[in-house]
Amino acid sequence: MLGGCAWDAPMTTVIPRSDLARAILPVYEIITWTAAAIALVVFVALAWILVRFRAGTGAPLPAQTPGHSLLEITWTIAPAFVLLVIGIPTIQVIFRTQEPPPPRALEVTVLGKQWWWEFRYPALGVVTANELHLPAGRPVVLRLEGPDVIHSFWVPQLGGKRDVVPGRSNQIVLTADTPGEYWGQCAEFCGASHARMGMRVIVDAPDAFDRWVSAQRAPAVEPAGPAADGKTIYARSACVGCHTIRGLSAGVLGPDLTHFGSRTMVAAGLLPNTVENVAAWVRNPAAFKPGVKMPALGLSDAEARAVAVYLTSLK
Ligand code: CUA
C-alpha cells in the first residue's frame, strides 16, 4: 500500500485530466470502496470468530450443521448484489468509452512498434515519435495500429489502457482538458524492452498547439557550425536507411527525426533529450534498450557527438 502512495506521481490514475479518465474514475472508486468495505466486514468477523470461539486443546468436536437454507440463500444473494453494484456502472462506462468520435475530432494514428511510438496526424501532415501533442478542449480520436506485436497504449491521467493489435483497428476517443505533460507507457508485454517503451503526451492550449503544428510542418532547419559536421556524418552513415529527415533521408523503420530537437525526451521517454544523452545513445543503443533494432554504427565519440549536436539542433 505504501508503494502506491506517492505525492508527485506522473502516472497516477486518480487525478484525471480528460473526459475519458473522469468517466472511468467513479467506477474505480466504487469497486475500491466496495472491496474495502467487504474486506473490513470479513476481517473483523474473522477476528471476532477466532477470538470468541477459540477452543482449547482436546476440546470435543463442536455441533455439526449439515445444510442451512437461510445461510446458503444469503451467501448466494449477497455476492450477486455486489456484482450488480459493480457491474451496472462498469457496463455503462464501457459503452461510454466505445462511442464513435464526434465529427470535429482531431484524428491521430498511433503506431506501437518495438519499442517506440509513432504518431501521425493525417489531416495536418505531421509525423512525430514518442511525444504526442494534443490540443486541450478538442476531442481527439487515437486510431491504434501496430505493425509488429501487440502493445497497449496507456496514459493513466488521460484514461484507461487499450491494446494496439496488429491487423485490428482499436480506438480511443477523449478530450484532454488541462494543458500539461503526461507520462504514458506501453502496458502489454511486447519483448525485451517493453518496460522502456514509454511516451509523453503534451497537452497544449489551442494556440500553442497550432504553433507546434506549424513548427512540425516546417522543413528541417539548415545546421551551422559543428551541427553541419553532424549532418555530413549522418548523411553518409547507415542512419539514412532507417530515419526520415525531410529533404535529407527517407527511411521509415525508425522515428522521423525532422524535428527531433523539439522533443523533450529521447529513446521513448527514457532520457532527457540532451547532446550527451543522444551521443551516448548513438554510440550504443543496446546499452539503453536491450534488443533494440537500431545497431551501434561504429561512430567515434567525436562523430557521435557531432551527430547529436546536429539532431538536437533540429527544433
Ligand atoms: Cu510495447 Cu510493451
Tab-separated table of C-alpha atoms and ligand atoms in Angstrom:
chain	number	residue	atom	x	y	z
A	1	MET	CA	0.000	0.000	0.000
A	2	LEU	CA	2.828	2.392	0.837
A	3	GLY	CA	4.397	1.688	-2.564
A	4	GLY	CA	1.265	3.047	-4.198
A	5	CYS	CA	1.371	6.278	-2.234
A	6	ALA	CA	3.391	8.986	-3.933
A	7	TRP	CA	2.650	12.656	-3.765
A	8	ASP	CA	4.180	13.570	-7.089
A	9	ALA	CA	3.291	10.569	-9.272
A	10	PRO	CA	3.329	11.245	-13.027
A	11	MET	CA	1.418	8.041	-13.761
A	12	THR	CA	-1.372	8.385	-11.230
A	13	THR	CA	-4.794	7.079	-12.220
A	14	VAL	CA	-6.662	9.072	-9.572
A	15	ILE	CA	-6.030	12.599	-10.883
A	16	PRO	CA	-7.953	12.558	-14.195
A	17	ARG	CA	-7.179	15.109	-16.889
A	18	SER	CA	-9.576	14.097	-19.670
A	19	ASP	CA	-13.274	13.315	-20.019
A	20	LEU	CA	-12.421	9.647	-20.519
A	21	ALA	CA	-10.358	9.446	-17.316
A	22	ARG	CA	-13.092	11.334	-15.441
A	23	ALA	CA	-15.664	8.803	-16.657
A	24	ILE	CA	-13.567	5.844	-15.515
A	25	LEU	CA	-12.574	7.177	-12.080
A	26	PRO	CA	-16.030	6.709	-10.430
A	27	VAL	CA	-16.032	3.017	-11.445
A	28	TYR	CA	-12.603	2.616	-9.900
A	29	GLU	CA	-13.834	4.339	-6.737
A	30	ILE	CA	-16.998	2.223	-6.488
A	31	ILE	CA	-15.000	-1.003	-6.850
A	32	THR	CA	-12.252	0.101	-4.476
A	33	TRP	CA	-14.633	1.220	-1.700
A	34	THR	CA	-16.921	-1.796	-2.174
A	35	ALA	CA	-13.947	-4.143	-1.899
A	36	ALA	CA	-12.613	-2.220	1.103
A	37	ALA	CA	-15.978	-2.415	2.897
A	38	ILE	CA	-16.257	-6.156	2.234
A	39	ALA	CA	-12.688	-6.720	3.396
A	40	LEU	CA	-13.404	-4.787	6.594
A	41	VAL	CA	-16.525	-6.863	7.380
A	42	VAL	CA	-14.749	-10.141	6.569
A	43	PHE	CA	-11.625	-9.446	8.603
A	44	VAL	CA	-13.496	-8.037	11.607
A	45	ALA	CA	-15.870	-11.040	11.607
A	46	LEU	CA	-12.928	-13.420	11.194
A	47	ALA	CA	-11.007	-11.838	14.077
A	48	TRP	CA	-14.096	-11.904	16.305
A	49	ILE	CA	-14.808	-15.586	15.475
A	50	LEU	CA	-11.193	-16.581	16.053
A	51	VAL	CA	-11.179	-14.981	19.489
A	52	ARG	CA	-14.733	-15.722	20.613
A	53	PHE	CA	-14.885	-19.384	19.532
A	54	ARG	CA	-11.338	-20.407	20.218
A	55	ALA	CA	-11.322	-23.991	21.616
A	56	GLY	CA	-8.624	-25.280	23.939
A	57	THR	CA	-6.584	-28.355	23.098
A	58	GLY	CA	-8.511	-31.589	23.476
A	59	ALA	CA	-11.915	-29.860	23.104
A	60	PRO	CA	-14.619	-32.111	21.642
A	61	LEU	CA	-15.861	-31.689	18.050
A	62	PRO	CA	-18.413	-28.825	18.013
A	63	ALA	CA	-22.023	-29.365	16.897
A	64	GLN	CA	-22.132	-30.006	13.104
A	65	THR	CA	-24.718	-28.288	10.845
A	66	PRO	CA	-25.306	-30.131	7.544
A	67	GLY	CA	-27.168	-27.687	5.280
A	68	HIS	CA	-28.596	-24.322	6.341
A	69	SER	CA	-31.034	-22.854	3.803
A	70	LEU	CA	-31.031	-19.289	5.140
A	71	LEU	CA	-27.205	-19.091	5.144
A	72	GLU	CA	-26.917	-20.607	1.684
A	73	ILE	CA	-29.508	-18.244	0.186
A	74	THR	CA	-27.759	-15.311	1.902
A	75	TRP	CA	-24.315	-16.112	0.555
A	76	THR	CA	-25.740	-16.549	-2.934
A	77	ILE	CA	-27.726	-13.311	-2.976
A	78	ALA	CA	-25.117	-11.106	-1.270
A	79	PRO	CA	-22.348	-11.650	-3.878
A	80	ALA	CA	-24.901	-11.311	-6.693
A	81	PHE	CA	-25.878	-7.939	-5.223
A	82	VAL	CA	-22.212	-6.905	-5.017
A	83	LEU	CA	-21.681	-7.897	-8.676
A	84	LEU	CA	-24.713	-5.833	-9.622
A	85	VAL	CA	-23.370	-2.758	-7.800
A	86	ILE	CA	-20.040	-3.135	-9.639
A	87	GLY	CA	-21.444	-4.356	-12.960
A	88	ILE	CA	-24.015	-1.675	-13.775
A	89	PRO	CA	-21.650	1.345	-13.715
A	90	THR	CA	-18.880	-0.724	-15.350
A	91	ILE	CA	-21.065	-1.636	-18.332
A	92	GLN	CA	-22.305	1.956	-18.617
A	93	VAL	CA	-18.728	3.240	-18.812
A	94	ILE	CA	-17.675	0.503	-21.264
A	95	PHE	CA	-20.373	1.703	-23.660
A	96	ARG	CA	-19.388	5.316	-22.995
A	97	THR	CA	-15.754	4.555	-23.941
A	98	GLN	CA	-16.815	2.859	-27.190
A	99	GLU	CA	-18.813	5.789	-28.531
A	100	PRO	CA	-17.884	6.972	-32.036
A	101	PRO	CA	-15.813	10.160	-32.211
A	102	PRO	CA	-17.616	13.471	-32.806
A	103	PRO	CA	-17.201	14.793	-36.379
A	104	ARG	CA	-14.797	17.600	-35.413
A	105	ALA	CA	-12.434	15.223	-33.602
A	106	LEU	CA	-8.737	15.503	-34.408
A	107	GLU	CA	-7.516	12.214	-35.807
A	108	VAL	CA	-4.155	10.745	-34.743
A	109	THR	CA	-2.842	7.399	-35.916
A	110	VAL	CA	-0.885	5.730	-33.105
A	111	LEU	CA	1.546	3.029	-34.178
A	112	GLY	CA	3.027	0.866	-31.443
A	113	LYS	CA	6.364	-0.569	-32.520
A	114	GLN	CA	9.158	-2.469	-30.771
A	115	TRP	CA	9.897	-0.258	-28.733
A	116	TRP	CA	8.675	3.177	-29.565
A	117	TRP	CA	5.569	5.051	-30.632
A	118	GLU	CA	4.838	6.797	-33.890
A	119	PHE	CA	2.139	9.459	-34.039
A	120	ARG	CA	0.703	10.583	-37.375
A	121	TYR	CA	-1.737	13.435	-37.863
A	122	PRO	CA	-3.128	12.701	-41.339
A	123	ALA	CA	-5.177	15.909	-41.601
A	124	LEU	CA	-2.234	18.074	-40.500
A	125	GLY	CA	0.573	16.349	-42.392
A	126	VAL	CA	2.583	15.875	-39.201
A	127	VAL	CA	4.543	12.763	-38.164
A	128	THR	CA	6.333	12.530	-34.852
A	129	ALA	CA	7.505	9.927	-32.358
A	130	ASN	CA	7.202	9.230	-28.659
A	131	GLU	CA	5.786	12.665	-27.854
A	132	LEU	CA	2.140	13.145	-28.667
A	133	HIS	CA	0.878	16.718	-28.707
A	134	LEU	CA	-2.854	17.196	-28.171
A	135	PRO	CA	-4.905	20.398	-28.084
A	136	ALA	CA	-6.749	20.962	-24.799
A	137	GLY	CA	-10.518	21.069	-25.084
A	138	ARG	CA	-10.780	19.438	-28.506
A	139	PRO	CA	-11.962	15.837	-28.952
A	140	VAL	CA	-9.339	13.538	-30.432
A	141	VAL	CA	-9.623	10.045	-31.814
A	142	LEU	CA	-6.494	7.922	-31.438
A	143	ARG	CA	-6.515	5.143	-34.010
A	144	LEU	CA	-4.368	2.378	-32.596
A	145	GLU	CA	-2.454	0.301	-35.109
A	146	GLY	CA	0.546	-1.946	-34.797
A	147	PRO	CA	2.852	-3.338	-37.436
A	148	ASP	CA	4.638	-5.929	-35.278
A	149	VAL	CA	3.317	-7.360	-31.987
A	150	ILE	CA	0.594	-6.431	-29.503
A	151	HIS	CA	1.279	-3.298	-27.471
A	152	SER	CA	-1.020	-1.316	-25.211
A	153	PHE	CA	-1.433	2.442	-25.186
A	154	TRP	CA	-1.732	3.788	-21.654
A	155	VAL	CA	-1.563	7.348	-20.374
A	156	PRO	CA	-3.133	6.978	-16.926
A	157	GLN	CA	-4.170	10.596	-16.400
A	158	LEU	CA	-5.903	10.656	-19.788
A	159	GLY	CA	-7.821	7.384	-19.426
A	160	GLY	CA	-7.630	3.616	-19.462
A	161	LYS	CA	-5.264	1.481	-21.461
A	162	ARG	CA	-6.260	-0.042	-24.784
A	163	ASP	CA	-4.419	-2.691	-26.788
A	164	VAL	CA	-2.689	-1.947	-30.065
A	165	VAL	CA	-3.262	-5.124	-32.061
A	166	PRO	CA	-1.738	-5.831	-35.490
A	167	GLY	CA	-4.446	-6.192	-38.112
A	168	ARG	CA	-7.147	-4.755	-35.905
A	169	SER	CA	-8.426	-1.208	-35.550
A	170	ASN	CA	-8.883	-0.106	-31.955
A	171	GLN	CA	-9.503	3.463	-30.993
A	172	ILE	CA	-9.630	5.800	-28.028
A	173	VAL	CA	-11.796	8.904	-28.082
A	174	LEU	CA	-11.009	11.548	-25.486
A	175	THR	CA	-10.823	15.246	-24.819
A	176	ALA	CA	-7.843	16.307	-22.723
A	177	ASP	CA	-8.874	19.235	-20.559
A	178	THR	CA	-5.748	20.572	-18.844
A	179	PRO	CA	-2.529	21.670	-20.552
A	180	GLY	CA	0.471	19.850	-19.135
A	181	GLU	CA	2.801	16.931	-19.619
A	182	TYR	CA	1.519	13.419	-19.020
A	183	TRP	CA	3.509	10.209	-18.894
A	184	GLY	CA	2.480	7.112	-20.761
A	185	GLN	CA	3.765	3.596	-21.052
A	186	CYS	CA	3.234	0.502	-23.165
A	187	ALA	CA	1.146	-1.742	-20.926
A	188	GLU	CA	1.305	-5.054	-22.752
A	189	PHE	CA	4.443	-7.180	-22.655
A	190	CYS	CA	5.958	-6.843	-26.120
A	191	GLY	CA	9.530	-8.080	-25.843
A	192	ALA	CA	12.870	-7.375	-24.221
A	193	SER	CA	12.468	-3.598	-23.907
A	194	HIS	CA	8.745	-3.452	-23.160
A	195	ALA	CA	9.456	-1.624	-19.916
A	196	ARG	CA	11.340	1.033	-21.895
A	197	MET	CA	8.516	1.782	-24.303
A	198	GLY	CA	7.404	4.991	-22.692
A	199	MET	CA	5.946	8.158	-24.113
A	200	ARG	CA	4.972	11.681	-23.209
A	201	VAL	CA	1.693	13.349	-24.022
A	202	ILE	CA	1.919	17.107	-24.086
A	203	VAL	CA	-1.468	18.767	-23.894
A	204	ASP	CA	-1.182	22.285	-25.294
A	205	ALA	CA	-3.516	25.262	-25.107
A	206	PRO	CA	-5.118	25.589	-28.585
A	207	ASP	CA	-2.849	28.423	-29.796
A	208	ALA	CA	0.284	26.643	-28.527
A	209	PHE	CA	-0.877	23.510	-30.345
A	210	ASP	CA	-1.271	25.468	-33.584
A	211	ARG	CA	2.253	26.867	-33.178
A	212	TRP	CA	3.582	23.351	-32.608
A	213	VAL	CA	1.845	22.100	-35.766
A	214	SER	CA	3.322	24.943	-37.847
A	215	ALA	CA	6.796	24.211	-36.492
A	216	GLN	CA	6.431	20.492	-37.240
A	217	ARG	CA	5.290	21.186	-40.801
A	218	ALA	CA	8.249	23.455	-41.485
A	219	PRO	CA	11.267	21.980	-43.289
A	220	ALA	CA	14.223	20.807	-41.222
A	221	VAL	CA	16.477	23.663	-40.154
A	222	GLU	CA	19.766	24.019	-42.001
A	223	PRO	CA	22.567	23.438	-39.483
A	224	ALA	CA	25.557	25.688	-38.978
A	225	GLY	CA	28.922	25.203	-37.218
A	226	PRO	CA	29.516	21.812	-35.534
A	227	ALA	CA	25.940	20.739	-36.351
A	228	ALA	CA	26.814	20.920	-40.065
A	229	ASP	CA	29.571	18.335	-39.494
A	230	GLY	CA	26.986	16.156	-37.783
A	231	LYS	CA	24.723	16.448	-40.793
A	232	THR	CA	27.538	15.270	-43.071
A	233	ILE	CA	28.244	12.268	-40.828
A	234	TYR	CA	24.510	11.459	-40.602
A	235	ALA	CA	24.146	11.640	-44.384
A	236	ARG	CA	26.981	9.216	-45.066
A	237	SER	CA	26.070	6.754	-42.262
A	238	ALA	CA	23.525	3.945	-42.085
A	239	CYS	CA	21.184	6.406	-40.263
A	240	VAL	CA	19.639	7.385	-43.602
A	241	GLY	CA	18.410	3.844	-44.246
A	242	CYS	CA	16.005	3.887	-41.286
A	243	HIS	CA	15.226	7.501	-40.447
A	244	THR	CA	13.497	10.330	-42.223
A	245	ILE	CA	14.807	13.869	-42.076
A	246	ARG	CA	12.746	15.604	-44.711
A	247	GLY	CA	14.949	16.817	-47.546
A	248	LEU	CA	17.827	14.564	-46.496
A	249	SER	CA	16.705	10.969	-45.945
A	250	ALA	CA	13.527	8.934	-46.216
A	251	GLY	CA	13.916	5.785	-44.065
A	252	VAL	CA	10.773	4.516	-42.416
A	253	LEU	CA	11.978	1.864	-39.949
A	254	GLY	CA	12.888	4.279	-37.150
A	255	PRO	CA	11.396	7.501	-35.822
A	256	ASP	CA	11.100	10.561	-38.087
A	257	LEU	CA	13.868	12.917	-36.967
A	258	THR	CA	12.924	16.045	-38.960
A	259	HIS	CA	12.138	17.934	-35.738
A	260	PHE	CA	13.953	15.675	-33.283
A	261	GLY	CA	15.293	18.634	-31.281
A	262	SER	CA	11.741	19.764	-30.437
A	263	ARG	CA	11.148	16.682	-28.299
A	264	THR	CA	11.939	16.722	-24.599
A	265	MET	CA	12.985	13.070	-24.334
A	266	VAL	CA	14.960	10.565	-26.367
A	267	ALA	CA	14.643	6.752	-26.610
A	268	ALA	CA	10.855	6.622	-25.982
A	269	GLY	CA	10.665	8.667	-22.812
A	270	LEU	CA	13.833	7.162	-21.326
A	271	LEU	CA	16.357	10.019	-21.293
A	272	PRO	CA	16.186	13.827	-21.426
A	273	ASN	CA	16.971	14.990	-24.956
A	274	THR	CA	20.468	16.416	-24.416
A	275	VAL	CA	23.557	16.277	-26.635
A	276	GLU	CA	25.283	13.973	-24.117
A	277	ASN	CA	22.390	11.512	-23.972
A	278	VAL	CA	21.864	11.451	-27.723
A	279	ALA	CA	25.586	10.900	-28.302
A	280	ALA	CA	25.608	8.011	-25.808
A	281	TRP	CA	22.511	6.557	-27.452
A	282	VAL	CA	24.006	6.780	-30.959
A	283	ARG	CA	27.225	5.162	-29.742
A	284	ASN	CA	25.433	2.134	-28.307
A	285	PRO	CA	21.627	1.993	-28.337
A	286	ALA	CA	21.516	-1.536	-26.908
A	287	ALA	CA	23.082	-0.265	-23.671
A	288	PHE	CA	19.822	1.623	-23.052
A	289	LYS	CA	17.347	-0.678	-24.772
A	290	PRO	CA	18.147	-4.394	-24.831
A	291	GLY	CA	17.127	-5.928	-28.147
A	292	VAL	CA	16.762	-2.556	-29.876
A	293	LYS	CA	16.686	-2.762	-33.676
A	294	MET	CA	18.966	0.258	-34.103
A	295	PRO	CA	22.541	-1.032	-34.384
A	296	ALA	CA	25.649	0.624	-32.995
A	297	LEU	CA	27.032	2.371	-36.071
A	298	GLY	CA	30.679	2.260	-35.105
A	299	LEU	CA	30.953	6.046	-34.865
A	300	SER	CA	33.778	7.510	-32.809
A	301	ASP	CA	32.914	9.575	-29.716
A	302	ALA	CA	33.578	12.776	-31.671
A	303	GLU	CA	31.401	11.653	-34.585
A	304	ALA	CA	28.556	10.551	-32.299
A	305	ARG	CA	28.715	13.895	-30.543
A	306	ALA	CA	28.616	15.781	-33.850
A	307	VAL	CA	25.545	13.782	-34.909
A	308	ALA	CA	23.947	14.511	-31.532
A	309	VAL	CA	24.646	18.244	-31.901
A	310	TYR	CA	23.030	18.135	-35.351
A	311	LEU	CA	19.970	16.131	-34.273
A	312	THR	CA	19.280	18.231	-31.186
A	313	SER	CA	19.517	21.375	-33.359
A	314	LEU	CA	16.524	20.152	-35.407
A	315	LYS	CA	13.940	22.092	-33.408
B	1	CUA	CU1	5.122	-2.280	-26.430
B	1	CUA	CU2	5.100	-3.344	-24.302
